[in-house]
């Protein structure tokens, strides 16, 4: 996987917490328009350069916890939102671990014993140690969403880190002292993780998970430009952006380069646009109760009739026939 998708609201989040986004980008050697995009696509190196730059700029030991305490942090990506719709904390952590590599260069390894569930953090592609700022932010992210979704003050039972944490404020936030070890781990009581989530939403999970599973499958078997175009279109289509210029800009390459890359894969942009629309249309029809007008809008069709004609070409059926045949 070449890039990880980070929510573009990160810049506003930093500004709201007294950090100048442009200063972060300059220090991290990232393009100054990085936060202008709704979805940021960063490599592992770029991502952790950004995190390290934030850490160097701030003198607030609680900034990692403040960044994840923002309103609606659970909506920052479909993967996070899907986890937030789980039935309880245990399923939340499992779902988050399953989809984590869609949104960041880190993995969650979950283990459990009789009383606790433990999550170990590690990088996906390199053996380098995770920055302390990032680790504290990830741990605070779990604590924040577990507490918010249960309306309980959930706190970990144990934290071990590869770094030594001396700041009292951050340890007071978690309610315990960090134990220096050879790994970054956080443990929660099984009793706490069995508290029902007030945010449980089975319908939304049914809607979100097919596409998330497809994205995970794409990571494992397809690192082509065709895949990158499809993944980008999934993000752009609901915003009404569907041209090759829109996609090329989002990928950070020229239109001509994108056309050449697709030609090398014996395909073209129009074929990838049609395939993406077909995949999303089928997903919407099978997993939601959205009307044809709503689906046409999300697929960036100017007229519903254009969508209906295209769907008939893809499947040889009308929308109504397709829904009926899959009941």
mmCIF file of C-alpha atoms in Angstrom:
data_model
loop_
_atom_site.group_PDB
_atom_site.id
_atom_site.type_symbol
_atom_site.label_atom_id
_atom_site.label_comp_id
_atom_site.label_asym_id
_atom_site.label_seq_id
_atom_site.Cartn_x
_atom_site.Cartn_y
_atom_site.Cartn_z
ATOM 1 C CA UNK A 1 0.000 0.000 0.000
ATOM 2 C CA UNK A 2 1.540 3.309 -1.078
ATOM 3 C CA UNK A 3 -0.636 5.872 0.661
ATOM 4 C CA UNK A 4 -2.830 6.153 3.735
ATOM 5 C CA UNK A 5 -5.952 8.299 3.677
ATOM 6 C CA UNK A 6 -6.025 10.935 6.407
ATOM 7 C CA UNK A 7 -9.019 13.205 6.912
ATOM 8 C CA UNK A 8 -8.497 16.699 5.506
ATOM 9 C CA UNK A 9 -10.015 18.291 8.602
ATOM 10 C CA UNK A 10 -6.699 17.684 10.361
ATOM 11 C CA UNK A 11 -5.562 21.200 9.483
ATOM 12 C CA UNK A 12 -8.613 22.810 11.072
ATOM 13 C CA UNK A 13 -8.175 20.532 14.059
ATOM 14 C CA UNK A 14 -4.609 21.735 14.567
ATOM 15 C CA UNK A 15 -5.620 25.393 14.189
ATOM 16 C CA UNK A 16 -8.402 24.969 16.748
ATOM 17 C CA UNK A 17 -5.765 23.756 19.192
ATOM 18 C CA UNK A 18 -3.374 26.654 18.644
ATOM 19 C CA UNK A 19 -1.060 24.964 16.127
ATOM 20 C CA UNK A 20 -0.396 26.713 12.811
ATOM 21 C CA UNK A 21 -0.988 24.129 10.047
ATOM 22 C CA UNK A 22 1.437 25.807 7.640
ATOM 23 C CA UNK A 23 4.202 25.614 10.241
ATOM 24 C CA UNK A 24 3.598 21.874 10.605
ATOM 25 C CA UNK A 25 3.699 21.318 6.848
ATOM 26 C CA UNK A 26 6.883 23.366 6.443
ATOM 27 C CA UNK A 27 8.672 21.495 9.219
ATOM 28 C CA UNK A 28 7.483 18.136 7.812
ATOM 29 C CA UNK A 29 8.548 19.069 4.248
ATOM 30 C CA UNK A 30 5.015 18.507 2.960
ATOM 31 C CA UNK A 31 3.275 20.578 0.236
ATOM 32 C CA UNK A 32 1.732 23.715 1.708
ATOM 33 C CA UNK A 33 -1.644 22.889 0.158
ATOM 34 C CA UNK A 34 -1.776 19.453 1.846
ATOM 35 C CA UNK A 35 -4.597 20.378 4.221
ATOM 36 C CA UNK A 36 -6.580 21.955 1.381
ATOM 37 C CA UNK A 37 -7.653 18.477 0.263
ATOM 38 C CA UNK A 38 -10.623 16.767 1.899
ATOM 39 C CA UNK A 39 -8.763 13.455 1.903
ATOM 40 C CA UNK A 40 -5.002 13.522 2.488
ATOM 41 C CA UNK A 41 -3.016 10.699 0.933
ATOM 42 C CA UNK A 42 0.268 10.377 2.791
ATOM 43 C CA UNK A 43 2.992 7.755 2.763
ATOM 44 C CA UNK A 44 4.134 6.228 6.040
ATOM 45 C CA UNK A 45 7.202 8.475 6.040
ATOM 46 C CA UNK A 46 5.137 11.596 5.308
ATOM 47 C CA UNK A 47 2.559 10.697 7.946
ATOM 48 C CA UNK A 48 5.076 10.293 10.738
ATOM 49 C CA UNK A 49 6.993 13.378 9.594
ATOM 50 C CA UNK A 50 3.767 15.307 10.107
ATOM 51 C CA UNK A 51 3.253 13.764 13.567
ATOM 52 C CA UNK A 52 6.845 14.514 14.580
ATOM 53 C CA UNK A 53 6.507 18.098 13.350
ATOM 54 C CA UNK A 54 3.406 18.629 15.508
ATOM 55 C CA UNK A 55 5.247 17.205 18.503
ATOM 56 C CA UNK A 56 8.226 19.519 17.955
ATOM 57 C CA UNK A 57 6.056 22.607 17.650
ATOM 58 C CA UNK A 58 3.804 22.104 20.662
ATOM 59 C CA UNK A 59 4.707 22.518 24.316
ATOM 60 C CA UNK A 60 1.317 21.197 25.461
ATOM 61 C CA UNK A 61 1.752 17.681 26.906
ATOM 62 C CA UNK A 62 -1.989 17.059 26.562
ATOM 63 C CA UNK A 63 -2.222 17.960 22.870
ATOM 64 C CA UNK A 64 -2.427 14.278 21.774
ATOM 65 C CA UNK A 65 -5.527 13.918 23.964
ATOM 66 C CA UNK A 66 -7.042 17.230 22.854
ATOM 67 C CA UNK A 67 -6.773 16.357 19.157
ATOM 68 C CA UNK A 68 -8.867 13.221 19.613
ATOM 69 C CA UNK A 69 -11.377 14.931 21.911
ATOM 70 C CA UNK A 70 -12.764 17.047 19.073
ATOM 71 C CA UNK A 71 -16.454 16.829 18.230
ATOM 72 C CA UNK A 72 -17.367 14.143 15.684
ATOM 73 C CA UNK A 73 -13.904 12.555 15.649
ATOM 74 C CA UNK A 74 -15.735 9.257 15.054
ATOM 75 C CA UNK A 75 -16.794 10.485 11.596
ATOM 76 C CA UNK A 76 -13.245 11.185 10.388
ATOM 77 C CA UNK A 77 -13.303 8.065 8.219
ATOM 78 C CA UNK A 78 -15.762 5.316 7.261
ATOM 79 C CA UNK A 79 -13.556 2.772 9.057
ATOM 80 C CA UNK A 80 -13.687 4.684 12.358
ATOM 81 C CA UNK A 81 -17.401 5.332 11.981
ATOM 82 C CA UNK A 82 -18.055 1.645 11.326
ATOM 83 C CA UNK A 83 -16.195 0.743 14.515
ATOM 84 C CA UNK A 84 -18.163 3.363 16.445
ATOM 85 C CA UNK A 85 -21.421 1.684 15.340
ATOM 86 C CA UNK A 86 -20.428 -1.574 17.076
ATOM 87 C CA UNK A 87 -22.455 -3.202 19.857
ATOM 88 C CA UNK A 88 -19.798 -2.779 22.579
ATOM 89 C CA UNK A 89 -16.158 -1.937 23.258
ATOM 90 C CA UNK A 90 -14.818 -5.385 22.472
ATOM 91 C CA UNK A 91 -16.379 -5.403 19.004
ATOM 92 C CA UNK A 92 -15.328 -1.759 18.544
ATOM 93 C CA UNK A 93 -11.664 -2.636 19.102
ATOM 94 C CA UNK A 94 -11.876 -5.714 16.890
ATOM 95 C CA UNK A 95 -13.439 -3.750 14.043
ATOM 96 C CA UNK A 96 -10.946 -0.903 14.469
ATOM 97 C CA UNK A 97 -8.050 -3.384 14.354
ATOM 98 C CA UNK A 98 -9.490 -5.025 11.244
ATOM 99 C CA UNK A 99 -9.816 -1.775 9.283
ATOM 100 C CA UNK A 100 -6.956 0.246 10.801
ATOM 101 C CA UNK A 101 -4.593 -0.124 7.867
ATOM 102 C CA UNK A 102 -7.116 1.677 5.655
ATOM 103 C CA UNK A 103 -6.534 4.908 7.580
ATOM 104 C CA UNK A 104 -3.011 4.847 8.965
ATOM 105 C CA UNK A 105 0.385 3.087 8.887
ATOM 106 C CA UNK A 106 -0.116 1.177 12.137
ATOM 107 C CA UNK A 107 -1.590 -2.149 13.202
ATOM 108 C CA UNK A 108 -3.517 -3.157 16.314
ATOM 109 C CA UNK A 109 -2.797 -6.634 17.651
ATOM 110 C CA UNK A 110 -5.463 -7.732 20.141
ATOM 111 C CA UNK A 111 -4.879 -10.321 22.846
ATOM 112 C CA UNK A 112 -6.935 -11.198 25.894
ATOM 113 C CA UNK A 113 -6.683 -12.975 29.202
ATOM 114 C CA UNK A 114 -9.236 -13.739 31.884
ATOM 115 C CA UNK A 115 -9.794 -10.121 32.945
ATOM 116 C CA UNK A 116 -8.478 -7.798 30.253
ATOM 117 C CA UNK A 117 -8.141 -7.110 26.537
ATOM 118 C CA UNK A 118 -4.790 -5.719 25.361
ATOM 119 C CA UNK A 119 -3.967 -3.806 22.161
ATOM 120 C CA UNK A 120 -0.364 -3.662 20.921
ATOM 121 C CA UNK A 121 0.604 -0.965 18.415
ATOM 122 C CA UNK A 122 3.216 -1.437 15.702
ATOM 123 C CA UNK A 123 4.144 0.056 12.340
ATOM 124 C CA UNK A 124 2.975 -1.664 9.157
ATOM 125 C CA UNK A 125 5.991 -1.299 6.885
ATOM 126 C CA UNK A 126 9.018 -0.525 9.025
ATOM 127 C CA UNK A 127 10.534 -1.683 12.264
ATOM 128 C CA UNK A 128 11.087 1.849 13.528
ATOM 129 C CA UNK A 129 9.649 2.778 16.934
ATOM 130 C CA UNK A 130 6.393 4.717 16.882
ATOM 131 C CA UNK A 131 6.715 8.377 17.951
ATOM 132 C CA UNK A 132 5.587 8.895 21.580
ATOM 133 C CA UNK A 133 3.207 11.673 20.474
ATOM 134 C CA UNK A 134 1.465 9.250 18.125
ATOM 135 C CA UNK A 135 1.250 6.461 20.714
ATOM 136 C CA UNK A 136 -0.325 8.753 23.303
ATOM 137 C CA UNK A 137 -2.761 10.026 20.692
ATOM 138 C CA UNK A 138 -3.799 6.491 19.654
ATOM 139 C CA UNK A 139 -4.331 5.452 23.264
ATOM 140 C CA UNK A 140 -6.332 8.616 23.963
ATOM 141 C CA UNK A 141 -8.367 7.991 20.801
ATOM 142 C CA UNK A 142 -9.456 4.587 22.113
ATOM 143 C CA UNK A 143 -10.256 5.952 25.565
ATOM 144 C CA UNK A 144 -12.179 8.909 24.130
ATOM 145 C CA UNK A 145 -14.416 6.866 21.824
ATOM 146 C CA UNK A 146 -15.012 4.061 24.325
ATOM 147 C CA UNK A 147 -16.128 6.638 26.891
ATOM 148 C CA UNK A 148 -18.245 8.585 24.412
ATOM 149 C CA UNK A 149 -20.000 5.531 22.999
ATOM 150 C CA UNK A 150 -20.862 4.090 26.425
ATOM 151 C CA UNK A 151 -21.490 7.318 28.375
ATOM 152 C CA UNK A 152 -19.094 5.885 30.977
ATOM 153 C CA UNK A 153 -15.703 7.110 32.119
ATOM 154 C CA UNK A 154 -13.658 4.272 30.594
ATOM 155 C CA UNK A 155 -10.014 4.168 31.649
ATOM 156 C CA UNK A 156 -7.280 1.633 30.849
ATOM 157 C CA UNK A 157 -6.077 -0.859 33.434
ATOM 158 C CA UNK A 158 -2.468 -0.826 32.198
ATOM 159 C CA UNK A 159 -0.244 1.037 29.728
ATOM 160 C CA UNK A 160 3.263 0.007 28.690
ATOM 161 C CA UNK A 161 5.413 2.040 26.297
ATOM 162 C CA UNK A 162 8.843 1.813 24.708
ATOM 163 C CA UNK A 163 9.499 5.357 25.931
ATOM 164 C CA UNK A 164 9.568 6.704 29.464
ATOM 165 C CA UNK A 165 6.738 9.135 30.163
ATOM 166 C CA UNK A 166 7.597 11.674 32.861
ATOM 167 C CA UNK A 167 4.786 14.183 32.381
ATOM 168 C CA UNK A 168 2.274 13.969 35.201
ATOM 169 C CA UNK A 169 -0.544 15.616 33.240
ATOM 170 C CA UNK A 170 -0.664 12.916 30.560
ATOM 171 C CA UNK A 171 -0.531 10.127 33.129
ATOM 172 C CA UNK A 172 -3.304 11.804 35.146
ATOM 173 C CA UNK A 173 -5.418 11.872 31.974
ATOM 174 C CA UNK A 174 -5.191 8.089 31.668
ATOM 175 C CA UNK A 175 -5.415 7.584 35.420
ATOM 176 C CA UNK A 176 -2.221 5.540 35.746
ATOM 177 C CA UNK A 177 1.539 5.621 35.268
ATOM 178 C CA UNK A 178 3.150 4.331 32.084
ATOM 179 C CA UNK A 179 5.351 1.253 32.519
ATOM 180 C CA UNK A 180 8.531 1.258 30.359
ATOM 181 C CA UNK A 181 8.720 -1.953 28.309
ATOM 182 C CA UNK A 182 9.775 -3.142 24.861
ATOM 183 C CA UNK A 183 6.335 -2.520 23.311
ATOM 184 C CA UNK A 184 3.452 -0.025 23.200
ATOM 185 C CA UNK A 185 0.365 -1.617 24.763
ATOM 186 C CA UNK A 186 -2.864 -0.558 26.393
ATOM 187 C CA UNK A 187 -5.232 -2.830 28.332
ATOM 188 C CA UNK A 188 -8.900 -2.444 29.195
ATOM 189 C CA UNK A 189 -11.100 -4.335 31.619
ATOM 190 C CA UNK A 190 -13.329 -6.902 29.933
ATOM 191 C CA UNK A 191 -16.175 -5.668 32.115
ATOM 192 C CA UNK A 192 -15.813 -2.149 30.683
ATOM 193 C CA UNK A 193 -15.678 -3.496 27.130
ATOM 194 C CA UNK A 194 -18.971 -5.329 27.609
ATOM 195 C CA UNK A 195 -20.902 -2.105 28.306
ATOM 196 C CA UNK A 196 -23.373 -1.611 25.397
ATOM 197 C CA UNK A 197 -22.630 1.202 22.971
ATOM 198 C CA UNK A 198 -25.312 3.883 22.701
ATOM 199 C CA UNK A 199 -23.985 4.426 19.163
ATOM 200 C CA UNK A 200 -24.735 0.885 17.984
ATOM 201 C CA UNK A 201 -26.225 1.009 14.484
ATOM 202 C CA UNK A 202 -26.587 -2.285 12.645
ATOM 203 C CA UNK A 203 -28.102 -0.675 9.543
ATOM 204 C CA UNK A 204 -25.140 1.650 9.059
ATOM 205 C CA UNK A 205 -22.720 -1.223 9.595
ATOM 206 C CA UNK A 206 -24.501 -3.229 6.901
ATOM 207 C CA UNK A 207 -24.116 -0.231 4.610
ATOM 208 C CA UNK A 208 -20.459 0.558 5.366
ATOM 209 C CA UNK A 209 -18.816 -2.827 5.688
ATOM 210 C CA UNK A 210 -19.122 -4.174 2.109
ATOM 211 C CA UNK A 211 -17.130 -1.258 0.736
ATOM 212 C CA UNK A 212 -14.592 -1.383 3.587
ATOM 213 C CA UNK A 213 -14.033 -5.084 2.972
ATOM 214 C CA UNK A 214 -13.550 -4.428 -0.714
ATOM 215 C CA UNK A 215 -10.934 -1.773 0.053
ATOM 216 C CA UNK A 216 -9.068 -4.197 2.290
ATOM 217 C CA UNK A 217 -9.130 -6.832 -0.443
ATOM 218 C CA UNK A 218 -7.795 -4.279 -2.915
ATOM 219 C CA UNK A 219 -4.850 -3.557 -0.611
ATOM 220 C CA UNK A 220 -3.818 -7.195 -0.640
ATOM 221 C CA UNK A 221 -4.189 -8.038 -4.305
ATOM 222 C CA UNK A 222 -4.061 -4.831 -6.317
ATOM 223 C CA UNK A 223 -1.629 -1.914 -6.126
ATOM 224 C CA UNK A 224 -2.316 -0.741 -9.675
ATOM 225 C CA UNK A 225 -3.266 2.685 -10.952
ATOM 226 C CA UNK A 226 -6.665 1.239 -11.815
ATOM 227 C CA UNK A 227 -7.210 0.476 -8.135
ATOM 228 C CA UNK A 228 -5.962 3.908 -7.096
ATOM 229 C CA UNK A 229 -8.389 5.532 -9.529
ATOM 230 C CA UNK A 230 -11.306 3.462 -8.196
ATOM 231 C CA UNK A 231 -10.471 4.230 -4.576
ATOM 232 C CA UNK A 232 -10.160 7.924 -5.374
ATOM 233 C CA UNK A 233 -13.491 7.938 -7.206
ATOM 234 C CA UNK A 234 -15.184 6.378 -4.164
ATOM 235 C CA UNK A 235 -14.138 9.501 -2.251
ATOM 236 C CA UNK A 236 -14.849 12.014 -5.036
ATOM 237 C CA UNK A 237 -18.166 10.874 -6.540
ATOM 238 C CA UNK A 238 -20.401 11.879 -3.585
ATOM 239 C CA UNK A 239 -18.940 15.386 -3.928
ATOM 240 C CA UNK A 240 -19.905 15.557 -7.599
ATOM 241 C CA UNK A 241 -16.285 15.241 -8.776
ATOM 242 C CA UNK A 242 -15.816 12.549 -11.415
ATOM 243 C CA UNK A 243 -13.592 13.826 -14.215
ATOM 244 C CA UNK A 244 -10.121 12.539 -15.023
ATOM 245 C CA UNK A 245 -8.823 15.974 -14.066
ATOM 246 C CA UNK A 246 -10.400 15.628 -10.595
ATOM 247 C CA UNK A 247 -8.816 12.213 -10.066
ATOM 248 C CA UNK A 248 -5.402 13.189 -11.424
ATOM 249 C CA UNK A 249 -5.329 16.225 -9.129
ATOM 250 C CA UNK A 250 -6.260 14.091 -6.129
ATOM 251 C CA UNK A 251 -3.491 11.596 -6.973
ATOM 252 C CA UNK A 252 -0.970 14.404 -7.438
ATOM 253 C CA UNK A 253 -0.153 13.584 -11.066
ATOM 254 C CA UNK A 254 -0.964 15.092 -14.456
ATOM 255 C CA UNK A 255 -3.908 14.023 -16.585
ATOM 256 C CA UNK A 256 -1.518 12.813 -19.302
ATOM 257 C CA UNK A 257 0.480 10.700 -16.818
ATOM 258 C CA UNK A 258 -2.697 9.103 -15.493
ATOM 259 C CA UNK A 259 -3.902 8.308 -19.012
ATOM 260 C CA UNK A 260 -0.545 6.715 -19.819
ATOM 261 C CA UNK A 261 -0.504 4.629 -16.605
ATOM 262 C CA UNK A 262 -4.006 3.316 -17.265
ATOM 263 C CA UNK A 263 -3.162 2.521 -20.876
ATOM 264 C CA UNK A 264 -0.199 0.444 -19.660
ATOM 265 C CA UNK A 265 -2.749 -1.574 -17.649
ATOM 266 C CA UNK A 266 -4.890 -2.017 -20.802
ATOM 267 C CA UNK A 267 -7.730 0.101 -19.453
ATOM 268 C CA UNK A 268 -8.843 3.723 -19.493
ATOM 269 C CA UNK A 269 -10.422 6.249 -17.156
ATOM 270 C CA UNK A 270 -13.959 5.846 -18.488
ATOM 271 C CA UNK A 271 -13.856 2.100 -17.852
ATOM 272 C CA UNK A 272 -12.702 2.651 -14.267
ATOM 273 C CA UNK A 273 -15.368 5.316 -13.688
ATOM 274 C CA UNK A 274 -18.073 2.985 -14.983
ATOM 275 C CA UNK A 275 -16.785 0.055 -12.881
ATOM 276 C CA UNK A 276 -16.726 2.203 -9.738
ATOM 277 C CA UNK A 277 -20.232 3.502 -10.313
ATOM 278 C CA UNK A 278 -21.516 -0.019 -10.944
ATOM 279 C CA UNK A 279 -19.897 -1.361 -7.756
ATOM 280 C CA UNK A 280 -21.241 1.491 -5.622
ATOM 281 C CA UNK A 281 -24.710 1.317 -7.184
ATOM 282 C CA UNK A 282 -25.030 -2.390 -6.392
ATOM 283 C CA UNK A 283 -23.786 -1.775 -2.853
ATOM 284 C CA UNK A 284 -26.313 1.022 -2.288
ATOM 285 C CA UNK A 285 -29.174 -1.043 -3.701
ATOM 286 C CA UNK A 286 -28.417 -4.155 -1.667
ATOM 287 C CA UNK A 287 -27.451 -2.502 1.617
ATOM 288 C CA UNK A 288 -29.537 0.663 1.870
ATOM 289 C CA UNK A 289 -33.087 1.845 1.240
ATOM 290 C CA UNK A 290 -31.955 4.881 -0.759
ATOM 291 C CA UNK A 291 -34.068 5.968 -3.712
ATOM 292 C CA UNK A 292 -32.786 5.926 -7.284
ATOM 293 C CA UNK A 293 -32.624 9.737 -7.205
ATOM 294 C CA UNK A 294 -30.385 9.618 -4.124
ATOM 295 C CA UNK A 295 -28.124 6.960 -5.625
ATOM 296 C CA UNK A 296 -27.865 8.856 -8.904
ATOM 297 C CA UNK A 297 -26.811 11.952 -6.951
ATOM 298 C CA UNK A 298 -24.136 10.035 -4.985
ATOM 299 C CA UNK A 299 -22.773 8.628 -8.245
ATOM 300 C CA UNK A 300 -22.524 12.160 -9.711
ATOM 301 C CA UNK A 301 -25.089 11.680 -12.472
ATOM 302 C CA UNK A 302 -26.710 14.898 -13.647
ATOM 303 C CA UNK A 303 -29.999 13.104 -14.345
ATOM 304 C CA UNK A 304 -31.566 10.040 -12.746
ATOM 305 C CA UNK A 305 -32.486 8.666 -16.185
ATOM 306 C CA UNK A 306 -28.788 8.578 -17.124
ATOM 307 C CA UNK A 307 -28.121 6.395 -14.077
ATOM 308 C CA UNK A 308 -31.056 4.111 -14.874
ATOM 309 C CA UNK A 309 -29.858 3.591 -18.452
ATOM 310 C CA UNK A 310 -26.316 2.863 -17.271
ATOM 311 C CA UNK A 311 -27.548 0.380 -14.669
ATOM 312 C CA UNK A 312 -29.501 -1.509 -17.323
ATOM 313 C CA UNK A 313 -26.351 -1.728 -19.457
ATOM 314 C CA UNK A 314 -24.332 -3.074 -16.493
ATOM 315 C CA UNK A 315 -26.811 -5.688 -15.327
ATOM 316 C CA UNK A 316 -29.451 -6.180 -18.010
ATOM 317 C CA UNK A 317 -32.033 -5.338 -15.323
ATOM 318 C CA UNK A 318 -33.881 -2.360 -13.979
ATOM 319 C CA UNK A 319 -33.120 -1.116 -10.473
ATOM 320 C CA UNK A 320 -36.391 -2.598 -9.211
ATOM 321 C CA UNK A 321 -35.673 -5.974 -10.823
ATOM 322 C CA UNK A 322 -32.173 -6.042 -9.346
ATOM 323 C CA UNK A 323 -33.451 -5.358 -5.827
ATOM 324 C CA UNK A 324 -36.185 -7.978 -6.195
ATOM 325 C CA UNK A 325 -33.757 -10.626 -7.471
ATOM 326 C CA UNK A 326 -31.472 -10.174 -4.452
ATOM 327 C CA UNK A 327 -34.094 -10.270 -1.696
#
